[in-house]
mmCIF file of the C-alpha atoms, coordinates in Angstrom:
data_MODEL
# 
_entry.id   MODEL 
# 
loop_
_atom_site.group_PDB 
_atom_site.id 
_atom_site.type_symbol 
_atom_site.label_atom_id 
_atom_site.label_alt_id 
_atom_site.label_comp_id 
_atom_site.label_asym_id 
_atom_site.label_entity_id 
_atom_site.label_seq_id 
_atom_site.pdbx_PDB_ins_code 
_atom_site.Cartn_x 
_atom_site.Cartn_y 
_atom_site.Cartn_z 
_atom_site.occupancy 
_atom_site.B_iso_or_equiv 
_atom_site.pdbx_formal_charge 
_atom_site.auth_seq_id 
_atom_site.auth_comp_id 
_atom_site.auth_asym_id 
_atom_site.auth_atom_id 
_atom_site.pdbx_PDB_model_num 
ATOM 1   C CA . MET A 1 1   ? 18.702  4.780   1.221   1.00 0.00 ? 1   MET A CA 1 
ATOM 2   C CA . ILE A 1 2   ? 15.150  5.672   0.108   1.00 0.00 ? 2   ILE A CA 1 
ATOM 3   C CA . ALA A 1 3   ? 14.152  7.900   -2.814  1.00 0.00 ? 3   ALA A CA 1 
ATOM 4   C CA . GLU A 1 4   ? 13.627  11.513  -1.987  1.00 0.00 ? 4   GLU A CA 1 
ATOM 5   C CA . GLU A 1 5   ? 10.112  11.550  -3.346  1.00 0.00 ? 5   GLU A CA 1 
ATOM 6   C CA . GLY A 1 6   ? 9.280   8.414   -1.319  1.00 0.00 ? 6   GLY A CA 1 
ATOM 7   C CA . ALA A 1 7   ? 10.606  10.180  1.822   1.00 0.00 ? 7   ALA A CA 1 
ATOM 8   C CA . ARG A 1 8   ? 8.541   13.214  1.074   1.00 0.00 ? 8   ARG A CA 1 
ATOM 9   C CA . LEU A 1 9   ? 5.248   11.192  0.555   1.00 0.00 ? 9   LEU A CA 1 
ATOM 10  C CA . GLY A 1 10  ? 5.825   9.271   3.743   1.00 0.00 ? 10  GLY A CA 1 
ATOM 11  C CA . SER A 1 11  ? 6.634   12.310  5.889   1.00 0.00 ? 11  SER A CA 1 
ATOM 12  C CA . GLU A 1 12  ? 3.633   14.063  4.492   1.00 0.00 ? 12  GLU A CA 1 
ATOM 13  C CA . ALA A 1 13  ? 1.332   11.192  5.344   1.00 0.00 ? 13  ALA A CA 1 
ATOM 14  C CA . ALA A 1 14  ? 2.859   10.968  8.817   1.00 0.00 ? 14  ALA A CA 1 
ATOM 15  C CA . ARG A 1 15  ? 2.164   14.679  9.470   1.00 0.00 ? 15  ARG A CA 1 
ATOM 16  C CA . SER A 1 16  ? -1.392  14.195  8.307   1.00 0.00 ? 16  SER A CA 1 
ATOM 17  C CA . VAL A 1 17  ? -1.892  11.367  10.740  1.00 0.00 ? 17  VAL A CA 1 
ATOM 18  C CA . VAL A 1 18  ? -0.787  13.683  13.574  1.00 0.00 ? 18  VAL A CA 1 
ATOM 19  C CA . ARG A 1 19  ? -2.849  16.625  12.209  1.00 0.00 ? 19  ARG A CA 1 
ATOM 20  C CA . LEU A 1 20  ? -5.969  14.613  11.838  1.00 0.00 ? 20  LEU A CA 1 
ATOM 21  C CA . GLY A 1 21  ? -5.660  12.764  15.247  1.00 0.00 ? 21  GLY A CA 1 
ATOM 22  C CA . CYS A 1 22  ? -6.585  9.486   13.672  1.00 0.00 ? 22  CYS A CA 1 
ATOM 23  C CA . ALA A 1 23  ? -4.117  7.411   15.776  1.00 0.00 ? 23  ALA A CA 1 
ATOM 24  C CA . ASP A 1 24  ? -1.849  7.378   18.760  1.00 0.00 ? 24  ASP A CA 1 
ATOM 25  C CA . VAL A 1 25  ? 1.640   7.840   17.152  1.00 0.00 ? 25  VAL A CA 1 
ATOM 26  C CA . LEU A 1 26  ? 4.561   6.187   18.768  1.00 0.00 ? 26  LEU A CA 1 
ATOM 27  C CA . PRO A 1 27  ? 8.184   6.895   18.063  1.00 0.00 ? 27  PRO A CA 1 
ATOM 28  C CA . GLY A 1 28  ? 9.043   5.715   14.462  1.00 0.00 ? 28  GLY A CA 1 
ATOM 29  C CA . LEU A 1 29  ? 10.631  2.452   13.635  1.00 0.00 ? 29  LEU A CA 1 
ATOM 30  C CA . SER A 1 30  ? 14.442  2.298   13.724  1.00 0.00 ? 30  SER A CA 1 
ATOM 31  C CA . GLU A 1 31  ? 16.713  0.898   10.997  1.00 0.00 ? 31  GLU A CA 1 
ATOM 32  C CA . GLU A 1 32  ? 17.142  -2.139  13.335  1.00 0.00 ? 32  GLU A CA 1 
ATOM 33  C CA . GLU A 1 33  ? 13.448  -2.627  13.693  1.00 0.00 ? 33  GLU A CA 1 
ATOM 34  C CA . PHE A 1 34  ? 12.941  -2.400  9.855   1.00 0.00 ? 34  PHE A CA 1 
ATOM 35  C CA . ALA A 1 35  ? 15.627  -5.024  9.359   1.00 0.00 ? 35  ALA A CA 1 
ATOM 36  C CA . ARG A 1 36  ? 14.073  -7.337  11.931  1.00 0.00 ? 36  ARG A CA 1 
ATOM 37  C CA . ILE A 1 37  ? 10.512  -6.933  10.476  1.00 0.00 ? 37  ILE A CA 1 
ATOM 38  C CA . GLU A 1 38  ? 11.655  -7.321  6.896   1.00 0.00 ? 38  GLU A CA 1 
ATOM 39  C CA . GLU A 1 39  ? 13.681  -10.403 7.828   1.00 0.00 ? 39  GLU A CA 1 
ATOM 40  C CA . GLU A 1 40  ? 10.893  -12.026 9.896   1.00 0.00 ? 40  GLU A CA 1 
ATOM 41  C CA . PHE A 1 41  ? 8.073   -11.380 7.437   1.00 0.00 ? 41  PHE A CA 1 
ATOM 42  C CA . GLY A 1 42  ? 9.980   -11.746 4.168   1.00 0.00 ? 42  GLY A CA 1 
ATOM 43  C CA . PHE A 1 43  ? 9.311   -8.341  2.473   1.00 0.00 ? 43  PHE A CA 1 
ATOM 44  C CA . ALA A 1 44  ? 10.732  -4.884  2.087   1.00 0.00 ? 44  ALA A CA 1 
ATOM 45  C CA . PHE A 1 45  ? 8.505   -1.817  2.760   1.00 0.00 ? 45  PHE A CA 1 
ATOM 46  C CA . SER A 1 46  ? 8.106   0.646   -0.200  1.00 0.00 ? 46  SER A CA 1 
ATOM 47  C CA . ASP A 1 47  ? 10.028  3.844   0.317   1.00 0.00 ? 47  ASP A CA 1 
ATOM 48  C CA . ASP A 1 48  ? 7.034   5.948   1.188   1.00 0.00 ? 48  ASP A CA 1 
ATOM 49  C CA . HIS A 1 49  ? 5.646   3.407   3.583   1.00 0.00 ? 49  HIS A CA 1 
ATOM 50  C CA . ARG A 1 50  ? 9.070   3.053   5.185   1.00 0.00 ? 50  ARG A CA 1 
ATOM 51  C CA . ALA A 1 51  ? 9.405   6.822   5.590   1.00 0.00 ? 51  ALA A CA 1 
ATOM 52  C CA . PHE A 1 52  ? 5.869   6.982   7.018   1.00 0.00 ? 52  PHE A CA 1 
ATOM 53  C CA . LEU A 1 53  ? 6.620   4.389   9.673   1.00 0.00 ? 53  LEU A CA 1 
ATOM 54  C CA . ALA A 1 54  ? 10.017  5.906   10.418  1.00 0.00 ? 54  ALA A CA 1 
ATOM 55  C CA . ALA A 1 55  ? 8.408   9.253   11.116  1.00 0.00 ? 55  ALA A CA 1 
ATOM 56  C CA . GLY A 1 56  ? 6.033   7.779   13.606  1.00 0.00 ? 56  GLY A CA 1 
ATOM 57  C CA . LEU A 1 57  ? 4.337   4.380   14.264  1.00 0.00 ? 57  LEU A CA 1 
ATOM 58  C CA . PRO A 1 58  ? 0.497   5.009   14.216  1.00 0.00 ? 58  PRO A CA 1 
ATOM 59  C CA . VAL A 1 59  ? -1.437  2.599   16.518  1.00 0.00 ? 59  VAL A CA 1 
ATOM 60  C CA . ASN A 1 60  ? -4.976  2.375   17.417  1.00 0.00 ? 60  ASN A CA 1 
ATOM 61  C CA . ARG A 1 61  ? -6.079  4.839   20.098  1.00 0.00 ? 61  ARG A CA 1 
ATOM 62  C CA . SER A 1 62  ? -5.776  3.561   23.627  1.00 0.00 ? 62  SER A CA 1 
ATOM 63  C CA . SER A 1 63  ? -9.635  3.625   24.017  1.00 0.00 ? 63  SER A CA 1 
ATOM 64  C CA . SER A 1 64  ? -10.149 1.325   20.907  1.00 0.00 ? 64  SER A CA 1 
ATOM 65  C CA . THR A 1 65  ? -11.644 -2.016  21.625  1.00 0.00 ? 65  THR A CA 1 
ATOM 66  C CA . GLY A 1 66  ? -11.877 -5.194  19.694  1.00 0.00 ? 66  GLY A CA 1 
ATOM 67  C CA . ARG A 1 67  ? -9.377  -7.860  18.677  1.00 0.00 ? 67  ARG A CA 1 
ATOM 68  C CA . GLN A 1 68  ? -8.328  -6.614  15.197  1.00 0.00 ? 68  GLN A CA 1 
ATOM 69  C CA . GLN A 1 69  ? -6.187  -3.593  15.221  1.00 0.00 ? 69  GLN A CA 1 
ATOM 70  C CA . SER A 1 70  ? -6.800  -1.311  12.245  1.00 0.00 ? 70  SER A CA 1 
ATOM 71  C CA . TRP A 1 71  ? -3.220  0.078   12.339  1.00 0.00 ? 71  TRP A CA 1 
ATOM 72  C CA . PRO A 1 72  ? -0.755  -2.794  12.090  1.00 0.00 ? 72  PRO A CA 1 
ATOM 73  C CA . ASN A 1 73  ? 1.708   -2.528  14.981  1.00 0.00 ? 73  ASN A CA 1 
ATOM 74  C CA . TRP A 1 74  ? 4.895   -3.551  13.389  1.00 0.00 ? 74  TRP A CA 1 
ATOM 75  C CA . ARG A 1 75  ? 6.831   -3.002  16.531  1.00 0.00 ? 75  ARG A CA 1 
ATOM 76  C CA . ASP A 1 76  ? 4.817   -4.942  19.169  1.00 0.00 ? 76  ASP A CA 1 
ATOM 77  C CA . GLY A 1 77  ? 1.947   -6.579  17.329  1.00 0.00 ? 77  GLY A CA 1 
ATOM 78  C CA . ASP A 1 78  ? 1.227   -10.280 17.362  1.00 0.00 ? 78  ASP A CA 1 
ATOM 79  C CA . PRO A 1 79  ? 3.395   -11.915 14.667  1.00 0.00 ? 79  PRO A CA 1 
ATOM 80  C CA . ASP A 1 80  ? 0.718   -14.396 13.759  1.00 0.00 ? 80  ASP A CA 1 
ATOM 81  C CA . GLU A 1 81  ? -1.898  -11.565 13.263  1.00 0.00 ? 81  GLU A CA 1 
ATOM 82  C CA . LEU A 1 82  ? 0.585   -9.614  11.088  1.00 0.00 ? 82  LEU A CA 1 
ATOM 83  C CA . ARG A 1 83  ? 1.272   -12.758 8.980   1.00 0.00 ? 83  ARG A CA 1 
ATOM 84  C CA . GLU A 1 84  ? -2.472  -13.193 8.540   1.00 0.00 ? 84  GLU A CA 1 
ATOM 85  C CA . ARG A 1 85  ? -2.931  -9.712  7.471   1.00 0.00 ? 85  ARG A CA 1 
ATOM 86  C CA . LEU A 1 86  ? -0.095  -10.006 4.969   1.00 0.00 ? 86  LEU A CA 1 
ATOM 87  C CA . ALA A 1 87  ? -1.603  -13.179 3.683   1.00 0.00 ? 87  ALA A CA 1 
ATOM 88  C CA . ARG A 1 88  ? -5.245  -11.855 3.573   1.00 0.00 ? 88  ARG A CA 1 
ATOM 89  C CA . PRO A 1 89  ? -5.169  -10.335 -0.019  1.00 0.00 ? 89  PRO A CA 1 
ATOM 90  C CA . VAL A 1 90  ? -4.196  -13.664 -1.606  1.00 0.00 ? 90  VAL A CA 1 
ATOM 91  C CA . GLN A 1 91  ? -6.450  -15.570 0.665   1.00 0.00 ? 91  GLN A CA 1 
ATOM 92  C CA . GLY A 1 92  ? -9.346  -13.483 -0.390  1.00 0.00 ? 92  GLY A CA 1 
ATOM 93  C CA . VAL A 1 93  ? -8.673  -14.106 -4.046  1.00 0.00 ? 93  VAL A CA 1 
ATOM 94  C CA . LEU A 1 94  ? -8.376  -17.830 -3.365  1.00 0.00 ? 94  LEU A CA 1 
ATOM 95  C CA . PHE A 1 95  ? -11.773 -17.633 -1.414  1.00 0.00 ? 95  PHE A CA 1 
ATOM 96  C CA . ASP A 1 96  ? -13.327 -16.012 -4.596  1.00 0.00 ? 96  ASP A CA 1 
ATOM 97  C CA . VAL A 1 97  ? -11.791 -18.767 -6.809  1.00 0.00 ? 97  VAL A CA 1 
ATOM 98  C CA . GLU A 1 98  ? -13.306 -21.539 -4.620  1.00 0.00 ? 98  GLU A CA 1 
ATOM 99  C CA . HIS A 1 99  ? -16.650 -19.874 -3.828  1.00 0.00 ? 99  HIS A CA 1 
ATOM 100 C CA . ASN A 1 100 ? -17.396 -17.214 -6.395  1.00 0.00 ? 100 ASN A CA 1 
ATOM 101 C CA . SER A 1 101 ? -16.135 -18.560 -9.798  1.00 0.00 ? 101 SER A CA 1 
ATOM 102 C CA . PHE A 1 102 ? -13.216 -16.010 -10.006 1.00 0.00 ? 102 PHE A CA 1 
ATOM 103 C CA . TRP A 1 103 ? -10.602 -16.806 -12.557 1.00 0.00 ? 103 TRP A CA 1 
ATOM 104 C CA . SER A 1 104 ? -7.874  -14.545 -13.966 1.00 0.00 ? 104 SER A CA 1 
ATOM 105 C CA . THR A 1 105 ? -7.542  -14.685 -17.779 1.00 0.00 ? 105 THR A CA 1 
ATOM 106 C CA . HIS A 1 106 ? -3.792  -14.589 -17.194 1.00 0.00 ? 106 HIS A CA 1 
ATOM 107 C CA . TRP A 1 107 ? -3.876  -18.040 -15.533 1.00 0.00 ? 107 TRP A CA 1 
ATOM 108 C CA . GLY A 1 108 ? -4.917  -19.900 -18.697 1.00 0.00 ? 108 GLY A CA 1 
ATOM 109 C CA . ALA A 1 109 ? -7.822  -22.193 -18.890 1.00 0.00 ? 109 ALA A CA 1 
ATOM 110 C CA . LYS A 1 110 ? -9.586  -22.843 -15.541 1.00 0.00 ? 110 LYS A CA 1 
ATOM 111 C CA . PRO A 1 111 ? -9.311  -26.565 -14.554 1.00 0.00 ? 111 PRO A CA 1 
ATOM 112 C CA . ASP A 1 112 ? -12.672 -28.389 -14.080 1.00 0.00 ? 112 ASP A CA 1 
ATOM 113 C CA . MET A 1 113 ? -11.755 -29.768 -10.706 1.00 0.00 ? 113 MET A CA 1 
ATOM 114 C CA . PRO A 1 114 ? -12.062 -27.137 -7.907  1.00 0.00 ? 114 PRO A CA 1 
ATOM 115 C CA . SER A 1 115 ? -8.998  -28.583 -6.084  1.00 0.00 ? 115 SER A CA 1 
ATOM 116 C CA . GLN A 1 116 ? -6.904  -28.213 -9.204  1.00 0.00 ? 116 GLN A CA 1 
ATOM 117 C CA . ALA A 1 117 ? -8.156  -24.678 -9.811  1.00 0.00 ? 117 ALA A CA 1 
ATOM 118 C CA . LEU A 1 118 ? -7.147  -23.697 -6.349  1.00 0.00 ? 118 LEU A CA 1 
ATOM 119 C CA . GLU A 1 119 ? -3.736  -25.293 -6.841  1.00 0.00 ? 119 GLU A CA 1 
ATOM 120 C CA . VAL A 1 120 ? -3.118  -23.340 -10.082 1.00 0.00 ? 120 VAL A CA 1 
ATOM 121 C CA . ALA A 1 121 ? -4.389  -20.145 -8.572  1.00 0.00 ? 121 ALA A CA 1 
ATOM 122 C CA . GLY A 1 122 ? -2.160  -20.578 -5.515  1.00 0.00 ? 122 GLY A CA 1 
ATOM 123 C CA . ARG A 1 123 ? 0.882   -21.111 -7.752  1.00 0.00 ? 123 ARG A CA 1 
ATOM 124 C CA . GLU A 1 124 ? 0.006   -17.986 -9.820  1.00 0.00 ? 124 GLU A CA 1 
ATOM 125 C CA . LEU A 1 125 ? -0.622  -15.786 -6.726  1.00 0.00 ? 125 LEU A CA 1 
ATOM 126 C CA . ALA A 1 126 ? 2.685   -16.935 -5.121  1.00 0.00 ? 126 ALA A CA 1 
ATOM 127 C CA . ALA A 1 127 ? 4.291   -14.700 -7.885  1.00 0.00 ? 127 ALA A CA 1 
ATOM 128 C CA . VAL A 1 128 ? 2.189   -11.593 -7.562  1.00 0.00 ? 128 VAL A CA 1 
ATOM 129 C CA . PRO A 1 129 ? 3.604   -8.574  -5.543  1.00 0.00 ? 129 PRO A CA 1 
ATOM 130 C CA . LEU A 1 130 ? 2.925   -8.678  -1.850  1.00 0.00 ? 130 LEU A CA 1 
ATOM 131 C CA . MET A 1 131 ? 0.415   -6.231  -0.496  1.00 0.00 ? 131 MET A CA 1 
ATOM 132 C CA . VAL A 1 132 ? 1.262   -4.679  2.872   1.00 0.00 ? 132 VAL A CA 1 
ATOM 133 C CA . PRO A 1 133 ? -1.430  -3.324  5.221   1.00 0.00 ? 133 PRO A CA 1 
ATOM 134 C CA . VAL A 1 134 ? -1.304  0.332   5.922   1.00 0.00 ? 134 VAL A CA 1 
ATOM 135 C CA . TYR A 1 135 ? -4.588  0.494   7.765   1.00 0.00 ? 135 TYR A CA 1 
ATOM 136 C CA . SER A 1 136 ? -7.363  -2.211  8.032   1.00 0.00 ? 136 SER A CA 1 
ATOM 137 C CA . HIS A 1 137 ? -7.475  -3.636  4.471   1.00 0.00 ? 137 HIS A CA 1 
ATOM 138 C CA . ARG A 1 138 ? -5.953  -0.656  2.753   1.00 0.00 ? 138 ARG A CA 1 
ATOM 139 C CA . CYS A 1 139 ? -2.617  -1.733  1.220   1.00 0.00 ? 139 CYS A CA 1 
ATOM 140 C CA . LEU A 1 140 ? 0.504   -0.714  -0.490  1.00 0.00 ? 140 LEU A CA 1 
ATOM 141 C CA . PRO A 1 141 ? 2.809   -2.943  -2.502  1.00 0.00 ? 141 PRO A CA 1 
ATOM 142 C CA . ALA A 1 142 ? 6.029   -4.091  -0.854  1.00 0.00 ? 142 ALA A CA 1 
ATOM 143 C CA . GLY A 1 143 ? 9.238   -3.193  -2.600  1.00 0.00 ? 143 GLY A CA 1 
ATOM 144 C CA . ARG A 1 144 ? 12.252  -1.248  -1.702  1.00 0.00 ? 144 ARG A CA 1 
ATOM 145 C CA . GLY A 1 145 ? 12.947  1.527   -4.274  1.00 0.00 ? 145 GLY A CA 1 
ATOM 146 C CA . THR A 1 146 ? 9.334   1.914   -5.012  1.00 0.00 ? 146 THR A CA 1 
ATOM 147 C CA . TYR A 1 147 ? 6.801   4.686   -3.958  1.00 0.00 ? 147 TYR A CA 1 
ATOM 148 C CA . GLY A 1 148 ? 3.864   6.730   -5.077  1.00 0.00 ? 148 GLY A CA 1 
ATOM 149 C CA . HIS A 1 149 ? 1.556   3.729   -5.695  1.00 0.00 ? 149 HIS A CA 1 
ATOM 150 C CA . PRO A 1 150 ? -2.104  4.284   -5.169  1.00 0.00 ? 150 PRO A CA 1 
ATOM 151 C CA . VAL A 1 151 ? -3.414  2.817   -1.848  1.00 0.00 ? 151 VAL A CA 1 
ATOM 152 C CA . LEU A 1 152 ? -5.694  -0.090  -2.589  1.00 0.00 ? 152 LEU A CA 1 
ATOM 153 C CA . SER A 1 153 ? -8.672  -1.223  -0.458  1.00 0.00 ? 153 SER A CA 1 
ATOM 154 C CA . ILE A 1 154 ? -8.606  -4.953  -0.915  1.00 0.00 ? 154 ILE A CA 1 
ATOM 155 C CA . HIS A 1 155 ? -11.483 -7.266  0.110   1.00 0.00 ? 155 HIS A CA 1 
ATOM 156 C CA . GLN A 1 156 ? -11.286 -10.472 -1.766  1.00 0.00 ? 156 GLN A CA 1 
ATOM 157 C CA . THR A 1 157 ? -11.470 -9.466  -5.483  1.00 0.00 ? 157 THR A CA 1 
ATOM 158 C CA . ASP A 1 158 ? -13.339 -6.332  -4.729  1.00 0.00 ? 158 ASP A CA 1 
ATOM 159 C CA . ILE A 1 159 ? -10.574 -3.711  -5.012  1.00 0.00 ? 159 ILE A CA 1 
ATOM 160 C CA . ILE A 1 160 ? -10.708 0.007   -5.326  1.00 0.00 ? 160 ILE A CA 1 
ATOM 161 C CA . HIS A 1 161 ? -8.348  2.990   -5.056  1.00 0.00 ? 161 HIS A CA 1 
ATOM 162 C CA . TYR A 1 162 ? -8.447  4.722   -1.712  1.00 0.00 ? 162 TYR A CA 1 
ATOM 163 C CA . GLY A 1 163 ? -5.927  7.532   -2.525  1.00 0.00 ? 163 GLY A CA 1 
ATOM 164 C CA . THR A 1 164 ? -3.559  8.500   -5.384  1.00 0.00 ? 164 THR A CA 1 
ATOM 165 C CA . ASP A 1 165 ? -0.597  7.823   -3.011  1.00 0.00 ? 165 ASP A CA 1 
ATOM 166 C CA . LEU A 1 166 ? -0.023  7.280   0.669   1.00 0.00 ? 166 LEU A CA 1 
ATOM 167 C CA . ALA A 1 167 ? -0.168  11.005  1.578   1.00 0.00 ? 167 ALA A CA 1 
ATOM 168 C CA . ASP A 1 168 ? -3.500  11.455  -0.273  1.00 0.00 ? 168 ASP A CA 1 
ATOM 169 C CA . TYR A 1 169 ? -4.854  8.230   1.193   1.00 0.00 ? 169 TYR A CA 1 
ATOM 170 C CA . ILE A 1 170 ? -4.456  9.482   4.734   1.00 0.00 ? 170 ILE A CA 1 
ATOM 171 C CA . THR A 1 171 ? -6.349  12.668  4.045   1.00 0.00 ? 171 THR A CA 1 
ATOM 172 C CA . GLN A 1 172 ? -9.115  10.721  2.159   1.00 0.00 ? 172 GLN A CA 1 
ATOM 173 C CA . GLU A 1 173 ? -9.584  8.021   4.691   1.00 0.00 ? 173 GLU A CA 1 
ATOM 174 C CA . PHE A 1 174 ? -9.781  10.373  7.767   1.00 0.00 ? 174 PHE A CA 1 
ATOM 175 C CA . ASN A 1 175 ? -10.944 13.682  6.422   1.00 0.00 ? 175 ASN A CA 1 
ATOM 176 C CA . GLY A 1 176 ? -11.407 13.898  2.794   1.00 0.00 ? 176 GLY A CA 1 
ATOM 177 C CA . PRO A 1 177 ? -13.926 13.737  -0.122  1.00 0.00 ? 177 PRO A CA 1 
ATOM 178 C CA . PRO A 1 178 ? -15.904 10.536  -0.730  1.00 0.00 ? 178 PRO A CA 1 
ATOM 179 C CA . HIS A 1 179 ? -13.699 7.568   -1.672  1.00 0.00 ? 179 HIS A CA 1 
ATOM 180 C CA . GLY A 1 180 ? -13.403 7.115   -5.411  1.00 0.00 ? 180 GLY A CA 1 
ATOM 181 C CA . GLU A 1 181 ? -13.539 10.838  -6.311  1.00 0.00 ? 181 GLU A CA 1 
ATOM 182 C CA . GLY A 1 182 ? -11.119 11.192  -9.184  1.00 0.00 ? 182 GLY A CA 1 
ATOM 183 C CA . ALA A 1 183 ? -10.468 7.463   -9.332  1.00 0.00 ? 183 ALA A CA 1 
ATOM 184 C CA . SER A 1 184 ? -10.974 7.299   -13.021 1.00 0.00 ? 184 SER A CA 1 
ATOM 185 C CA . CYS A 1 185 ? -7.741  9.345   -13.479 1.00 0.00 ? 185 CYS A CA 1 
ATOM 186 C CA . LEU A 1 186 ? -5.690  7.146   -11.166 1.00 0.00 ? 186 LEU A CA 1 
ATOM 187 C CA . ARG A 1 187 ? -2.999  4.957   -12.624 1.00 0.00 ? 187 ARG A CA 1 
ATOM 188 C CA . SER A 1 188 ? -3.057  1.391   -11.457 1.00 0.00 ? 188 SER A CA 1 
ATOM 189 C CA . THR A 1 189 ? 0.555   0.323   -10.918 1.00 0.00 ? 189 THR A CA 1 
ATOM 190 C CA . VAL A 1 190 ? 0.771   -3.088  -9.298  1.00 0.00 ? 190 VAL A CA 1 
ATOM 191 C CA . ALA A 1 191 ? 0.996   -6.203  -11.373 1.00 0.00 ? 191 ALA A CA 1 
ATOM 192 C CA . PHE A 1 192 ? -2.135  -8.486  -11.050 1.00 0.00 ? 192 PHE A CA 1 
ATOM 193 C CA . TRP A 1 193 ? -3.809  -6.237  -8.484  1.00 0.00 ? 193 TRP A CA 1 
ATOM 194 C CA . ARG A 1 194 ? -4.336  -3.520  -10.930 1.00 0.00 ? 194 ARG A CA 1 
ATOM 195 C CA . ASP A 1 195 ? -6.411  -5.901  -13.089 1.00 0.00 ? 195 ASP A CA 1 
ATOM 196 C CA . LEU A 1 196 ? -8.885  -6.215  -10.331 1.00 0.00 ? 196 LEU A CA 1 
ATOM 197 C CA . VAL A 1 197 ? -9.419  -2.455  -9.620  1.00 0.00 ? 197 VAL A CA 1 
ATOM 198 C CA . ASP A 1 198 ? -13.115 -1.438  -10.113 1.00 0.00 ? 198 ASP A CA 1 
# 
């Protein structure tokens, strides 16, 4: 069972997708589909994300072209593409460790050897919360029993808030004020990722 506030946020976000016409909306995911997805990919959706996808599964419009689908299709999408999208936030951080001198102060002293630095960073990142794509590279943290996290836009270690929560994010992404408006009052909630928010 999901939290009432999580259900409200997810339902509100789903209604906004329909109202704004920003996706084709298929019937929502069933409990059996959620169980299969969470087993196959090794995570649990947050309560608001789960309620959002149960109300209706947004997919790219039929006229959309290009390989990468902005809306992850959790029902019929390519499993390898979905795995790659789930891995992308961590892979982006590792890219910045290797190529852009990124190092978190929480990881201790940075090893001199690049291969050792990548090994240490990989171990540390294996313990951070998994970020699940909502749309493109906008993500929510995984975690049953959680809801109300700000949606984060994650591109390597360049991370910004894209909405105070899932419902606000849909409005801002597709019809709202410029991104970042009011960002200074947002609370960052997700361990590790919150330290990278601009």
